[in-house]
Structures are given as structure tokens and as C-alpha cells.
Amino acid sequence: MARVYNFSAGPAVLPESVLQSAAAEMMDYNGSGMSVMEMSHRSKTYQKIIDTAEADLRELMGIPDNYKVLFLQGGASTQFAMIPMNLMKNRVADYIITGQWAKKAWQEGNIYGQANAVASSADKTFSYIPDCSDLPISENADYVYICENNTIYGTKFHQLPDTKGKPLVADVSSCFLSEPVDVSKYGMIYGGAQKNIGPAGVVIAIIREDLITEDTLPGTPTMLKYHIHRDNGSMYNTPPAYGIYICGKVFQWLKEQGGLEAMQAYNKKKAAILYDFLDASEMFRGTVVKKDRSLMNVPFVTDSEELNAAFIAQATQAGFVNLKGHRTVGGMRASIYNAMPTEGVEKLVSFMEAFEKNNR
Ligand SMILES: *Cc1c(COP(=O)(O)O)cnc(C)c1O
């Protein structure tokens, strides 16, 4: 078995014990004589899988009772439309533009109403989080939208914006379950699973129950109404059943690791190994304002395109894969999600040290 150190931004590395457990259960899940992939979602066995997944997620995040947990599909990008269709009662919402994913959500919001960009860090290639302590929040905004961890640019809101009482909607795709979270500060938290939780396609949405109503925008398809999924326990139609099962295994793994406080401590230590090296290096440097650095996605560059390309090629050869930065930023990006072992980051840093020496 030749596993690599996979620094992909997503789909991304998953815990090996989860993959092994899924492999062991592939032909016969728990005496059912079939794979979860082959199983009716209306079966008792599957109901237990999805119920346990939800209960474990609620426990991990401390989700209050007045929040619903929905397992949806269509990726995070489908939420860019679903959110305004369901939440834009006044057809006004405020968006904070901290990168491509926030921008895409904002553009989609504008299809359905007036989506205002109330802050942006586009002026410096999204390398920082704008001051959100006193934003011009619209009087009748239905929500304020953020992308909490910016996967492409490597920034993170370490302090939530002051929404002046409006519900905060956060895309947490790339920081889901990486640290403790006070769910009560949000109207809605959602994310695609493929960054930190499970297979692509699955989306987990945690929504304050009063925000889920039957009053959706005219023309909203049935499948895109939150209340339909709420009323049917995320099984109005066939859910992404196998994906949810893997998410459930990751939740169990996270509980075994000691929960989100333990993950945060682990992630901080792990990220510091790379950031400390970047701060000391004369060849490599991080691209993000220090106080806004993400613990999950770490973009970095050298001053030369040739060196960047040589580094990526040699790293790939050495088993450190998917380090190429997003096409809009260039350079490199190491995504070091929950499941990336500390050893992977330590070895990457040793490799970078050697590369720097050899190419001085
Ligand atoms: C990857 C990503 C998305 C897009 O997810 P899809 O599942 O491909 O739609 C949206 N937001 C963030 C923050 C992401 O990292």
C-alpha cells in the first residue's frame, strides 16, 4: 500500500482508519449481507446510520435544539442559490467578499434579489479579512453572508462580523469541525463535505429552525426547499446515502480524537510547524496577513515561477502531492485538514528545507 501525503484542497485526505473501516464493511455492512451503497435508505439499518451521524455531529458541535441539521446534496455551490431562495424574504442580503467562493455566492444571490457587497478584500488579492466591526448592514437585510475559511486564499475569520442583529450565514466548507464553534452565533452554517468530512456531493446545513419556512421565493424547486428536507428527515428523496455513512465515520473518528477542542489544539500545532518555517525561510513565504491565517489552507510562494514549478515537481516525486496553488493565486498551497497527520507536515517542512538549501 503506497499512500502519499495528499495536500489537496478538496476532495481531500480522510483518516486512514475511516477508509479501512469502510473497506472492511464494503461487502457486508454489519451482518446485512450488503454494502451501505446497495442498501435501501428506508431500511432500519440505514435509518440508524443517518440518525447516529446526526447525533454525533450535534454532540461534536454542541448544536442547540432549535437548530435543524440537514444532509443535502449538490455540493456547497447549490447552497449559493438555495440560501437566497429560502432566506431572502425581503430580497435583500449583505455579502462580505473574501474570495472566489464568497464572490460566487454573492453573484448567485444577485439573481434572486439585491445582494450587496458590504466589504471586500479584493484590493489585495483576498490576502486578508476586512474589518467587519462596523459594516453598513442594510436595514432590511435578510442575512449577512460570509465564507468563513477561504480555501483558495488561505484566510479565516478569527472573529465573526458584527451583523447588527441580522442572521449570519457562513460557508464553513474548508474549516468544518476543525475547531469548536458557537452555533448560536449563526443563523446558518453549511459546508460541502469533501474538504474536511467526507465524499464530495454531500452538504451539511445547520439552520436555526425559525429561518426554515414555507415562504420561499416563487419558482423555488421542491428539492431546493429547506422545509421539505426538514419535514422528511433529509430523506425526501434518496439522500447521498453512502457519503453520509462516511461522514458518520469521520464524526466517530473525531469523537475518538477528543472532539473539536482537541482538534483545534492539534491543528494549531500542526499549522505552526509550517507557518514557523515560512516565517523563517529566505526562499518561501506565506501570502496571507498573519492575523488572518487559516489553519487549514496554507498558500505560499517563492519569488520565482521557475522555483515554484521545480518545487512542485520535486515534491510530487517525493510523495507530497497536490501542492500546486489555485490557478488564480499561483505558487503553492498546502491544505492540512483534520486528517493530515502532523508527520505529513513535518516531512513536508524537511523537504522544503532541503529544497531551499539545494537551490540557494
Ligand atoms: C470547495 C468549496 C466550495 C464549493 O464546493 P462544491 O461542493 O464543489 O460546490 C464552496 N465553498 C468553499 C469555501 C469551498 O472550499
PDB file of N, CA and C and ligand atoms in Angstrom, residues 75-77 80 101 147 149 151 171 173-174 194-195, ligand 1:
ATOM      1  N   GLY A  75     -23.426  19.735  -3.584  1.00  0.00           N
ATOM      2  CA  GLY A  75     -22.220  20.489  -3.275  1.00  0.00           C
ATOM      3  C   GLY A  75     -22.540  21.828  -2.635  1.00  0.00           C
ATOM      4  N   ALA A  76     -21.512  22.463  -2.123  1.00  0.00           N
ATOM      5  CA  ALA A  76     -21.699  23.772  -1.485  1.00  0.00           C
ATOM      6  C   ALA A  76     -22.278  24.773  -2.477  1.00  0.00           C
ATOM      7  N   SER A  77     -21.927  24.621  -3.746  1.00  0.00           N
ATOM      8  CA  SER A  77     -22.349  25.607  -4.746  1.00  0.00           C
ATOM      9  C   SER A  77     -23.865  25.670  -4.914  1.00  0.00           C
ATOM     10  N   PHE A  80     -25.440  28.257  -2.811  1.00  0.00           N
ATOM     11  CA  PHE A  80     -25.359  29.664  -3.234  1.00  0.00           C
ATOM     12  C   PHE A  80     -26.723  30.138  -3.730  1.00  0.00           C
ATOM     13  N   TRP A 101     -15.169  31.970  -3.497  1.00  0.00           N
ATOM     14  CA  TRP A 101     -16.401  31.270  -3.110  1.00  0.00           C
ATOM     15  C   TRP A 101     -17.438  32.252  -2.602  1.00  0.00           C
ATOM     16  N   CYS A 147     -17.890  33.665   3.856  1.00  0.00           N
ATOM     17  CA  CYS A 147     -17.190  32.399   3.661  1.00  0.00           C
ATOM     18  C   CYS A 147     -16.125  32.392   4.765  1.00  0.00           C
ATOM     19  N   ASN A 149     -13.813  30.329   6.031  1.00  0.00           N
ATOM     20  CA  ASN A 149     -12.415  29.964   5.742  1.00  0.00           C
ATOM     21  C   ASN A 149     -12.259  29.941   4.224  1.00  0.00           C
ATOM     22  N   THR A 151     -10.671  28.884   1.252  1.00  0.00           N
ATOM     23  CA  THR A 151      -9.899  27.731   0.799  1.00  0.00           C
ATOM     24  C   THR A 151      -8.786  28.098  -0.177  1.00  0.00           C
ATOM     25  N   ASP A 171     -20.453  29.873   5.108  1.00  0.00           N
ATOM     26  CA  ASP A 171     -19.925  28.718   4.376  1.00  0.00           C
ATOM     27  C   ASP A 171     -18.655  28.280   5.112  1.00  0.00           C
ATOM     28  N   SER A 173     -17.167  25.259   4.538  1.00  0.00           N
ATOM     29  CA  SER A 173     -16.730  24.044   3.827  1.00  0.00           C
ATOM     30  C   SER A 173     -15.319  23.605   4.225  1.00  0.00           C
ATOM     31  N   SER A 174     -14.385  24.565   4.266  1.00  0.00           N
ATOM     32  CA  SER A 174     -12.989  24.167   4.460  1.00  0.00           C
ATOM     33  C   SER A 174     -12.498  24.332   5.904  1.00  0.00           C
ATOM     34  N   GLN A 194     -16.449  17.530   1.222  1.00  0.00           N
ATOM     35  CA  GLN A 194     -15.206  16.973   0.651  1.00  0.00           C
ATOM     36  C   GLN A 194     -13.917  17.646   1.097  1.00  0.00           C
ATOM     37  N   LYS A 195     -14.007  18.668   1.942  1.00  0.00           N
ATOM     38  CA  LYS A 195     -12.784  19.315   2.412  1.00  0.00           C
ATOM     39  C   LYS A 195     -12.319  18.696   3.724  1.00  0.00           C
TER      40      LYS A 195
HETATM   41  C1  LIG B   1     -14.855  23.801  -2.289  1.00  0.00           C
HETATM   42  C2  LIG B   1     -15.652  24.943  -1.769  1.00  0.00           C
HETATM   43  C3  LIG B   1     -16.903  25.262  -2.311  1.00  0.00           C
HETATM   44  C4  LIG B   1     -17.502  24.538  -3.497  1.00  0.00           C
HETATM   45  O1  LIG B   1     -17.887  23.276  -3.159  1.00  0.00           O
HETATM   46  P1  LIG B   1     -18.642  22.323  -4.210  1.00  0.00           P
HETATM   47  O2  LIG B   1     -19.036  21.176  -3.360  1.00  0.00           O
HETATM   48  O3  LIG B   1     -17.656  21.996  -5.271  1.00  0.00           O
HETATM   49  O4  LIG B   1     -19.798  23.080  -4.732  1.00  0.00           O
HETATM   50  C5  LIG B   1     -17.605  26.293  -1.738  1.00  0.00           C
HETATM   51  N1  LIG B   1     -17.114  26.988  -0.700  1.00  0.00           N
HETATM   52  C6  LIG B   1     -15.907  26.708  -0.165  1.00  0.00           C
HETATM   53  C7  LIG B   1     -15.412  27.502   0.992  1.00  0.00           C
HETATM   54  C8  LIG B   1     -15.144  25.683  -0.685  1.00  0.00           C
HETATM   55  O5  LIG B   1     -13.944  25.415  -0.149  1.00  0.00           O
END
